[in-house]
PDB file of C-alpha atoms and ligand atoms in Angstrom:
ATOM      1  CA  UNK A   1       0.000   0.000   0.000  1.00 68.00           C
ATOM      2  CA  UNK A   2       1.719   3.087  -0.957  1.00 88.00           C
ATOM      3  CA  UNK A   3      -1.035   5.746  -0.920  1.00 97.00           C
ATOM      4  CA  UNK A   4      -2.178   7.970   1.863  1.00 98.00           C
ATOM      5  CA  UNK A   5      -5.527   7.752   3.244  1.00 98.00           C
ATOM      6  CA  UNK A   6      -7.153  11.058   4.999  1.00 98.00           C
ATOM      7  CA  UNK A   7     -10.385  10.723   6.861  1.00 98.00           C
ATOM      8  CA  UNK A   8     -12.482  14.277   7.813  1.00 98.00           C
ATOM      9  CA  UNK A   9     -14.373  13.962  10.919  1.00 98.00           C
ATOM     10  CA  UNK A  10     -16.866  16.023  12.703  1.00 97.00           C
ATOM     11  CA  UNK A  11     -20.633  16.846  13.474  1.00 94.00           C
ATOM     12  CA  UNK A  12     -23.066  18.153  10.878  1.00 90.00           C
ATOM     13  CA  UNK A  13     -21.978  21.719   9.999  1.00 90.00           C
ATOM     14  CA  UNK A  14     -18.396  21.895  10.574  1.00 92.00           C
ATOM     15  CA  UNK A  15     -16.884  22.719   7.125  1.00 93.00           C
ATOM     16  CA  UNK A  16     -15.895  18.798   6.129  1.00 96.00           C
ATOM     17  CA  UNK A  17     -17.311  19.298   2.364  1.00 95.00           C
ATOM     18  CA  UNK A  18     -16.036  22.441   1.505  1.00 96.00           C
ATOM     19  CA  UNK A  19     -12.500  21.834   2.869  1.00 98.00           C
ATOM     20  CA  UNK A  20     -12.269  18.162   1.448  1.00 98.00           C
ATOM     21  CA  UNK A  21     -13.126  19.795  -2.172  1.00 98.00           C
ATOM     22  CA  UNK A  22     -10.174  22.875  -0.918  1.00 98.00           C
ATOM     23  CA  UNK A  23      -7.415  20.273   0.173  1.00 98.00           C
ATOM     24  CA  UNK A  24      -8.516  18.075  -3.063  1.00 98.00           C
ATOM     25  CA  UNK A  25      -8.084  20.731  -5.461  1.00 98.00           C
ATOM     26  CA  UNK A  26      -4.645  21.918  -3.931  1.00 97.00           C
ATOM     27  CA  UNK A  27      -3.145  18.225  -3.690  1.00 98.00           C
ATOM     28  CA  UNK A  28      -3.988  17.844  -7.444  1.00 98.00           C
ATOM     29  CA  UNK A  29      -2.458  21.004  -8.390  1.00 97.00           C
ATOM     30  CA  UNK A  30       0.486  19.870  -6.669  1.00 96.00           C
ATOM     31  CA  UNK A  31       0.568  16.501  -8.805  1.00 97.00           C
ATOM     32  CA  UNK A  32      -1.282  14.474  -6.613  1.00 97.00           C
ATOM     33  CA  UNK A  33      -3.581  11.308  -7.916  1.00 98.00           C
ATOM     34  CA  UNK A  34      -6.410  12.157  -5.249  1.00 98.00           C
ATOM     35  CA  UNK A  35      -9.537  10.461  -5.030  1.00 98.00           C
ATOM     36  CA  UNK A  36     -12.690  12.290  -2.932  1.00 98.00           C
ATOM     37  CA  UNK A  37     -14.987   9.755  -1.083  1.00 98.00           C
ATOM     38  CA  UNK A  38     -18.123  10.060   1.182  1.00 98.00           C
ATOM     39  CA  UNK A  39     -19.290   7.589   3.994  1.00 98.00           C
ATOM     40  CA  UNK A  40     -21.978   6.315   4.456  1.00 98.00           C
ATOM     41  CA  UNK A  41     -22.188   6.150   0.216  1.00 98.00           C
ATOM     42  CA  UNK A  42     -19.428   6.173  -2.423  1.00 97.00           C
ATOM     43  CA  UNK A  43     -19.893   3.261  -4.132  1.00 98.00           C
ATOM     44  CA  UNK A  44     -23.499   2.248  -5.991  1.00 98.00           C
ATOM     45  CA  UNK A  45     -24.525  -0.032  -3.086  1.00 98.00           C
ATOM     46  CA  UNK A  46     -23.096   2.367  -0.674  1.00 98.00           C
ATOM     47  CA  UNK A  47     -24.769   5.184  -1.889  1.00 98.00           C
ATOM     48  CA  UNK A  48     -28.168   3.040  -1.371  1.00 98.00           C
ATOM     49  CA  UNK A  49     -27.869   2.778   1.569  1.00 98.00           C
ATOM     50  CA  UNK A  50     -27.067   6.134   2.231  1.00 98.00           C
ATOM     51  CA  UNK A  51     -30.442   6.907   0.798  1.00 98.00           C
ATOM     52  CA  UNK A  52     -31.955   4.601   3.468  1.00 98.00           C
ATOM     53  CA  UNK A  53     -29.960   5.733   6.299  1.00 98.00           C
ATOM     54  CA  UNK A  54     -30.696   9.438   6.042  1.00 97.00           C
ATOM     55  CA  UNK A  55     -33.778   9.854   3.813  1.00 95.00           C
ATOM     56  CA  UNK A  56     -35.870   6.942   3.383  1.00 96.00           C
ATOM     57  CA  UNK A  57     -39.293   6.440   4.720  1.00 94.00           C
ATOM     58  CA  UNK A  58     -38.760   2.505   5.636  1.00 95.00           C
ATOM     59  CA  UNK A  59     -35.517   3.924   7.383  1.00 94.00           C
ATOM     60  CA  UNK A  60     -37.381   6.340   9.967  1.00 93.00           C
ATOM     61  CA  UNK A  61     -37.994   3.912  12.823  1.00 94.00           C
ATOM     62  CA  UNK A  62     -34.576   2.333  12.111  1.00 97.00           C
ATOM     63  CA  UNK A  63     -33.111   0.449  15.541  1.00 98.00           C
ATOM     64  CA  UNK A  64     -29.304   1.875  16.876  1.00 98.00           C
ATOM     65  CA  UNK A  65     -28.453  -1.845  15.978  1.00 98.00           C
ATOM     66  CA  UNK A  66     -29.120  -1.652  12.335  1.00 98.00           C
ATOM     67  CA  UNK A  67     -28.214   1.456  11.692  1.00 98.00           C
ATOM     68  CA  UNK A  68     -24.547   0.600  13.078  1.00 98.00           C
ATOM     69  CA  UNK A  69     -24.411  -2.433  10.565  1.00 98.00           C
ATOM     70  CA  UNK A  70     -25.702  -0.520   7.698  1.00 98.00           C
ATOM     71  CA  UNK A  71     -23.197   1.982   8.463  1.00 98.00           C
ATOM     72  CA  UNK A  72     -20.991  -0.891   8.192  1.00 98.00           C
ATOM     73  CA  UNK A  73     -22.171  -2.459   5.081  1.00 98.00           C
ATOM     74  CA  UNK A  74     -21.705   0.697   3.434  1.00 98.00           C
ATOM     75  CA  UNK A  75     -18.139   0.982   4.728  1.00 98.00           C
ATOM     76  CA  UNK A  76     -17.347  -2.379   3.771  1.00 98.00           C
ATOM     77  CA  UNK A  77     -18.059  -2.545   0.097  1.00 98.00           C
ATOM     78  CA  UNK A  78     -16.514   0.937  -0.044  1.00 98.00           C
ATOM     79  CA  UNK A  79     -13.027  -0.201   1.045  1.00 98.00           C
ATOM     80  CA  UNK A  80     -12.761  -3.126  -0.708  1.00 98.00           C
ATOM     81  CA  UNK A  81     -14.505  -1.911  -4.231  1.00 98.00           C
ATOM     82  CA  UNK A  82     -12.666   1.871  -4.151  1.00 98.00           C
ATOM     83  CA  UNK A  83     -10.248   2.158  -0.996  1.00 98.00           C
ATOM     84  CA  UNK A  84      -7.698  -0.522  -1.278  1.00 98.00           C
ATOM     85  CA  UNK A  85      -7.506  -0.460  -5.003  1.00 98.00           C
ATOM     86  CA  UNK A  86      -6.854   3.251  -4.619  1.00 98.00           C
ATOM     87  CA  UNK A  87      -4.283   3.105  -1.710  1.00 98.00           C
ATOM     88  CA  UNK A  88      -2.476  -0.079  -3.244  1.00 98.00           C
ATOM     89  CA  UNK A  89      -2.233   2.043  -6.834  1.00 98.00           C
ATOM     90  CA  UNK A  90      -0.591   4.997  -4.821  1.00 97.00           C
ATOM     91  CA  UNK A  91      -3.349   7.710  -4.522  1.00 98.00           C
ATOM     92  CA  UNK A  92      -4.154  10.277  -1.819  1.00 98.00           C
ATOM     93  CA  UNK A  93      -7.819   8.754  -0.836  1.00 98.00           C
ATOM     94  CA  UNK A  94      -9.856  11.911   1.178  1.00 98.00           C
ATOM     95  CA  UNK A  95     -13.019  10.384   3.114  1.00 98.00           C
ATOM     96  CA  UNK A  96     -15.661  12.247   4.389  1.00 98.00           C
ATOM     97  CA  UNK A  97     -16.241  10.540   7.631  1.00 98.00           C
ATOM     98  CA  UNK A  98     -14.606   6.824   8.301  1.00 98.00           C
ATOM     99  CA  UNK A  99     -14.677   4.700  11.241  1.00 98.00           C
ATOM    100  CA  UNK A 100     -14.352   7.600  14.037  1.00 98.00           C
ATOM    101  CA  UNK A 101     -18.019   8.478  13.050  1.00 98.00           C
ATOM    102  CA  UNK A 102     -19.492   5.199  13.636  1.00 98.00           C
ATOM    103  CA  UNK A 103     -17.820   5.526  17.455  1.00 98.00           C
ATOM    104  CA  UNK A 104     -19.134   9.109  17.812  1.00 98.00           C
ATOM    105  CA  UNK A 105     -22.640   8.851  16.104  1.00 98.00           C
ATOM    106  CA  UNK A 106     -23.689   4.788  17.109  1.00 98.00           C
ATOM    107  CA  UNK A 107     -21.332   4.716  20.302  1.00 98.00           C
ATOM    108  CA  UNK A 108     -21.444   7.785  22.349  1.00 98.00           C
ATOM    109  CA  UNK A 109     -24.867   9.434  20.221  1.00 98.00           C
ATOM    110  CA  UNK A 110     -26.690   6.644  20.337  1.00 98.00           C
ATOM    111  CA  UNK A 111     -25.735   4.690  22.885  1.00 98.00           C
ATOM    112  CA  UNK A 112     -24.638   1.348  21.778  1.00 98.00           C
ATOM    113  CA  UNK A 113     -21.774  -0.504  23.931  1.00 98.00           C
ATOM    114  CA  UNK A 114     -18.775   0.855  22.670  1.00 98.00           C
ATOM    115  CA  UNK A 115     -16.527  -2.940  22.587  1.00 98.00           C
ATOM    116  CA  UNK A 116     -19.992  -4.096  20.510  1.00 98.00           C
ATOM    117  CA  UNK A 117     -19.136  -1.386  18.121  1.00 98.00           C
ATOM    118  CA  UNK A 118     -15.472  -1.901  17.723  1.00 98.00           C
ATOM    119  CA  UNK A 119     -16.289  -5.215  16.644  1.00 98.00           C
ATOM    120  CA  UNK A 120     -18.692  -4.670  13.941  1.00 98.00           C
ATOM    121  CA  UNK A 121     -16.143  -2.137  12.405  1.00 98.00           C
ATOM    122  CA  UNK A 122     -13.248  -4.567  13.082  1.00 98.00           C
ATOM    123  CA  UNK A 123     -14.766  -6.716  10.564  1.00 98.00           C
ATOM    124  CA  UNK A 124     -15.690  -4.147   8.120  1.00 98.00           C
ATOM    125  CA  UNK A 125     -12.862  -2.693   8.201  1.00 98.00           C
ATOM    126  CA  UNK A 126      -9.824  -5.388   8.878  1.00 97.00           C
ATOM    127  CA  UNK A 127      -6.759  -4.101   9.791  1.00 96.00           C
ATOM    128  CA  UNK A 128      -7.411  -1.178   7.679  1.00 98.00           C
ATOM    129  CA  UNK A 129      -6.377   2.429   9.741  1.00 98.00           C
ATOM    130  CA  UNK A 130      -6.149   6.317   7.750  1.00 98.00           C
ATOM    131  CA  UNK A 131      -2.844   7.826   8.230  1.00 98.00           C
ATOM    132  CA  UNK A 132      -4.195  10.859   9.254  1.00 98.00           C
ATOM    133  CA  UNK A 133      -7.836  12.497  10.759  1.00 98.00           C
ATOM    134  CA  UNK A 134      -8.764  15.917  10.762  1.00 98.00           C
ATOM    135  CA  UNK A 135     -11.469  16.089  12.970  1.00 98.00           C
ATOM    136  CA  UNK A 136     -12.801  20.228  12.348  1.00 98.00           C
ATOM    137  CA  UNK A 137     -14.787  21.579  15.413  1.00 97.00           C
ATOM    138  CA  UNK A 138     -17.253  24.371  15.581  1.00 94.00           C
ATOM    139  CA  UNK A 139     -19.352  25.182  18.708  1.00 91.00           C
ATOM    140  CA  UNK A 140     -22.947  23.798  18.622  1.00 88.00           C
ATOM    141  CA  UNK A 141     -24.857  26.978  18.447  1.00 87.00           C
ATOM    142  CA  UNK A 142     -22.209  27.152  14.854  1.00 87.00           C
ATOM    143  CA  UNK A 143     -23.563  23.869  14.036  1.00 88.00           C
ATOM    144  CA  UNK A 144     -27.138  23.908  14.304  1.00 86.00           C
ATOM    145  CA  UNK A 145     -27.401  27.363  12.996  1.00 87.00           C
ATOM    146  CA  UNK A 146     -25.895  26.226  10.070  1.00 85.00           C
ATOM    147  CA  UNK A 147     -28.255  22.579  10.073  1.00 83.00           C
ATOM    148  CA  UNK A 148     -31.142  24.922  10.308  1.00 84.00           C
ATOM    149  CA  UNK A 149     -29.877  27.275   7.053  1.00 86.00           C
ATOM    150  CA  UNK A 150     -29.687  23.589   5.118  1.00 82.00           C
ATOM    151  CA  UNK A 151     -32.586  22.268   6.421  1.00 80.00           C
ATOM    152  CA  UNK A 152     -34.584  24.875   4.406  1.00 82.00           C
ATOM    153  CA  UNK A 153     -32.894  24.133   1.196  1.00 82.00           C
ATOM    154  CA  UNK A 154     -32.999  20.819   1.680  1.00 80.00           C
ATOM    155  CA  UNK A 155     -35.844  18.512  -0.797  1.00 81.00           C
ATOM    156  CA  UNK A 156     -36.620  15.560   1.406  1.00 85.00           C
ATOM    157  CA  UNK A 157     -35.730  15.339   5.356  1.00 86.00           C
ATOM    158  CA  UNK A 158     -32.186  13.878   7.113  1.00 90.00           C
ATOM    159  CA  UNK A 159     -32.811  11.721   9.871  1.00 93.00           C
ATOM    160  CA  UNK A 160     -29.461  12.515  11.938  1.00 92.00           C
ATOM    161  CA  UNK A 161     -30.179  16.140  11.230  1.00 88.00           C
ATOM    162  CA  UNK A 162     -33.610  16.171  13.143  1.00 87.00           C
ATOM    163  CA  UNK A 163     -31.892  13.952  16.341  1.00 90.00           C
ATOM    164  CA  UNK A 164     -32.033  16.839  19.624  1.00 90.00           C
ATOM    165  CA  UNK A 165     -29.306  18.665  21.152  1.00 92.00           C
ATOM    166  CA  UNK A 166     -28.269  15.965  23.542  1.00 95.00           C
ATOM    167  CA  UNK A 167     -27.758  13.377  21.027  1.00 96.00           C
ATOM    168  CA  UNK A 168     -25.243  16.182  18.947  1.00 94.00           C
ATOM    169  CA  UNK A 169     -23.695  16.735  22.410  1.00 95.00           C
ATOM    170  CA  UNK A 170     -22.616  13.443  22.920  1.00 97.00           C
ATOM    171  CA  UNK A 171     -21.301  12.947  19.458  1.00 97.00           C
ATOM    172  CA  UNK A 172     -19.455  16.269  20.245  1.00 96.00           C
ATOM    173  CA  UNK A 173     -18.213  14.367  23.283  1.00 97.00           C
ATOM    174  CA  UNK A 174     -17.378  11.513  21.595  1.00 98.00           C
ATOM    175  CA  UNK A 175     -15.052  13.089  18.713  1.00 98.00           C
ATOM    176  CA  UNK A 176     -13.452  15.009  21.547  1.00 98.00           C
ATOM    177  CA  UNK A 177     -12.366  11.405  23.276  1.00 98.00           C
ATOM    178  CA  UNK A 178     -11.145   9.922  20.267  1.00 98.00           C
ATOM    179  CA  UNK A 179      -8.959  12.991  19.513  1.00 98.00           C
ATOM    180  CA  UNK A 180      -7.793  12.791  23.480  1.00 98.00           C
ATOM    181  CA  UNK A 181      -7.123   8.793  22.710  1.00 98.00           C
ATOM    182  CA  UNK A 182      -5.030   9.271  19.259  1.00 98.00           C
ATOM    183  CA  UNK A 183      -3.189  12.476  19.191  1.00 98.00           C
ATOM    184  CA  UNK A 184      -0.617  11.075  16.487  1.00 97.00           C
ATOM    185  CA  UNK A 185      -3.256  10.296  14.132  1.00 98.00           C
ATOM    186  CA  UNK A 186      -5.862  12.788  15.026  1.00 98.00           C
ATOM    187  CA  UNK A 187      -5.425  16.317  14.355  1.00 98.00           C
ATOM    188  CA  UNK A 188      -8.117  18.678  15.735  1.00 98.00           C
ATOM    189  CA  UNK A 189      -8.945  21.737  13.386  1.00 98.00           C
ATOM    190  CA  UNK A 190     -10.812  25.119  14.505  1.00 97.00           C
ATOM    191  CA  UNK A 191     -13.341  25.304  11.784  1.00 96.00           C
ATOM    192  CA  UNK A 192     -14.781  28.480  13.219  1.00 95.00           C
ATOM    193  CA  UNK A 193     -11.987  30.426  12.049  1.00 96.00           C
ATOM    194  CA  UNK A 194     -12.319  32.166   8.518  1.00 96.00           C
ATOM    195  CA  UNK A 195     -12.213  29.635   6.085  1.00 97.00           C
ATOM    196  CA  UNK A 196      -8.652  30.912   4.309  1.00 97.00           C
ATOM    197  CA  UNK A 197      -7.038  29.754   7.652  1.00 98.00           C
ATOM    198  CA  UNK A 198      -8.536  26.592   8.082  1.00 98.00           C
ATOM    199  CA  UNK A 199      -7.749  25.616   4.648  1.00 98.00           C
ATOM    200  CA  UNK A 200      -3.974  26.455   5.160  1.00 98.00           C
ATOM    201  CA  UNK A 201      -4.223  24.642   7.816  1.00 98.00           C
ATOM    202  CA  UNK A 202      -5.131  21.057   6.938  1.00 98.00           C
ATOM    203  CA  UNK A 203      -2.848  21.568   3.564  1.00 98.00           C
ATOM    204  CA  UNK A 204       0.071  21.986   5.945  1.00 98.00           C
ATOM    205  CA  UNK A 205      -1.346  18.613   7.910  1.00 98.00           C
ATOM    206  CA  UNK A 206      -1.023  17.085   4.982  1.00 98.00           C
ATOM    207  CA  UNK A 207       1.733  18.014   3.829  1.00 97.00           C
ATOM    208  CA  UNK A 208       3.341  16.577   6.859  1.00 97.00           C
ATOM    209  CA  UNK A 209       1.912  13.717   6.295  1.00 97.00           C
ATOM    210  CA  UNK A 210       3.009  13.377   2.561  1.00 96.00           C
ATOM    211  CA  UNK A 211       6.765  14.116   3.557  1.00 93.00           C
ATOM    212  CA  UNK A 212       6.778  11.127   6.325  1.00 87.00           C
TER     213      UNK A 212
HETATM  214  P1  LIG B 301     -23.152  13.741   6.003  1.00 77.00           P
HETATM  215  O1  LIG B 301     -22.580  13.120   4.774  1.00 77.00           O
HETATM  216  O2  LIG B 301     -24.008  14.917   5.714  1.00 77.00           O
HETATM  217  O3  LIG B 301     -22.144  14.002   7.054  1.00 77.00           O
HETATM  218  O4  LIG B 301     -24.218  12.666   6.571  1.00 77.00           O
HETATM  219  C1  LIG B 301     -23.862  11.443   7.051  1.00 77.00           C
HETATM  220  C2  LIG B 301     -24.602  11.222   8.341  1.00 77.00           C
HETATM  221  O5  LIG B 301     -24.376   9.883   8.799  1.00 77.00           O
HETATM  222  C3  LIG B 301     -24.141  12.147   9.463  1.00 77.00           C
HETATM  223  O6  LIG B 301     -25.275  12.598  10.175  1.00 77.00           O
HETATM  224  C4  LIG B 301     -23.316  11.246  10.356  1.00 77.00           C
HETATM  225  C5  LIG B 301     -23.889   9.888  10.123  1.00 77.00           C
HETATM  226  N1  LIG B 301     -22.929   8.783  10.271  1.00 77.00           N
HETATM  227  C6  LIG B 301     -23.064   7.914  11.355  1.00 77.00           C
HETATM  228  O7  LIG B 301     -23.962   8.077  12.166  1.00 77.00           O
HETATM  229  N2  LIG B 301     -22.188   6.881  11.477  1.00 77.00           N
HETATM  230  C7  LIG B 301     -21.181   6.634  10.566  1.00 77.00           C
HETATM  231  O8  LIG B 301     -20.414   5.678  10.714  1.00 77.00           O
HETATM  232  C8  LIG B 301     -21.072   7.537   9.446  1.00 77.00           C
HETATM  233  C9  LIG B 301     -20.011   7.301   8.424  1.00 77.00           C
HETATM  234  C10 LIG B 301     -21.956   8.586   9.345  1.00 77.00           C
END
């Protein structure tokens, strides 16, 4: 495996998409092979079950249970269809969200015993681990102001979007642990500073990374 593989973590509103498409856009300009990827989604199947995760009707009284292993399925097919391939063949693979969501979100949001989780994303994921997380924080009131701003442009509802405060305080809670945990790996970002910053930021994270 001679690629790099760069997950983005964080709770709804922080910044991941538009920095992912900034960092992507500078690595290729740079002479990078880089390859942009979403989770849940980014294969057909994936993507699927994205739909059913966040927008479907059948989805809406979905247990904690199965939305952890659909999370997982997604995750699953993803690395093995489009992440390996991409790592073994030398590219820079950015992922919006990875395994560190699955700990905050199902874990600490929702609940679930966290040595229950680490097993069902042991065996999606194998011994699988990114190089490097950037896990961008905003405060809350940053957050939901700006879930409320895509709520109205949004065509059909998102289920995580309409979960209550607590819930997004305990996934706040829960990215903050994992950064506490992993300090090598994961590198916490202030995305509440103006975006030109940020941006320079995570390019010089990366950069790190690419000399190592
Ligand atoms: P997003 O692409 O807008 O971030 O939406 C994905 C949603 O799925 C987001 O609310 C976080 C949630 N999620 C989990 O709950 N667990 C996971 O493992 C992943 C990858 C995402």
């Amino acid at each position: 495996m001679n690629g790099r593989f760069i997950t983005f973590e964080g709770t709804e509103g922080c910044g991941k998409s538009t920095h992912i498409k900034l960092l992507a856009e500078r690595l290729v300009a740079l002479g990078h092979k880089v390859k942009t990827l979403r989770e849940p989604g980014g294969t057909p199947l994936g993507e699927e079950i994205r739909h059913l995760l966040k927008h479907a009707s059948a989805g809406r009284d979905m247990t904690p249970e199965t939305e952890l292993f659909l999370m997982n399925a997604s995750r699953a097919q993803l690395i093995r269809d489009v992440i390996r391939p991409a790592l073994d063949a030398g590219e820079i693979v950015l992922c919006d969200r990875f395994f560190d969501s699955t700990t905050a979100y199902q874990g600490y949001g929702r609940q679930l015993d966290l040595n229950m989780v680490r097993r069902v994303v042991d065996l999606a994921v194998g011994p699988l681990r990114p190089h490097l997380t950037l896990l961008l924080q905003v405060p809350t009131a940053l957050s939901e102001a700006r879930c409320a701003n895509r709520k109205r442009h949004q065509a059909e509802p998102d289920r995580f979007e309409e979960s209550d405060r607590d819930f997004f305080k305990r996934v706040e809670h829960g990215f903050a642990t994992i950064a506490a945990a992993e300090p090598e790996r994961v590198r916490v970002i202030d995305s509440s500073k103006p975006l030109e910053i940020v941006s320079s930021e995570i390019l010089r994270c990366a950069e790190q990374l690419l000399r190592r």
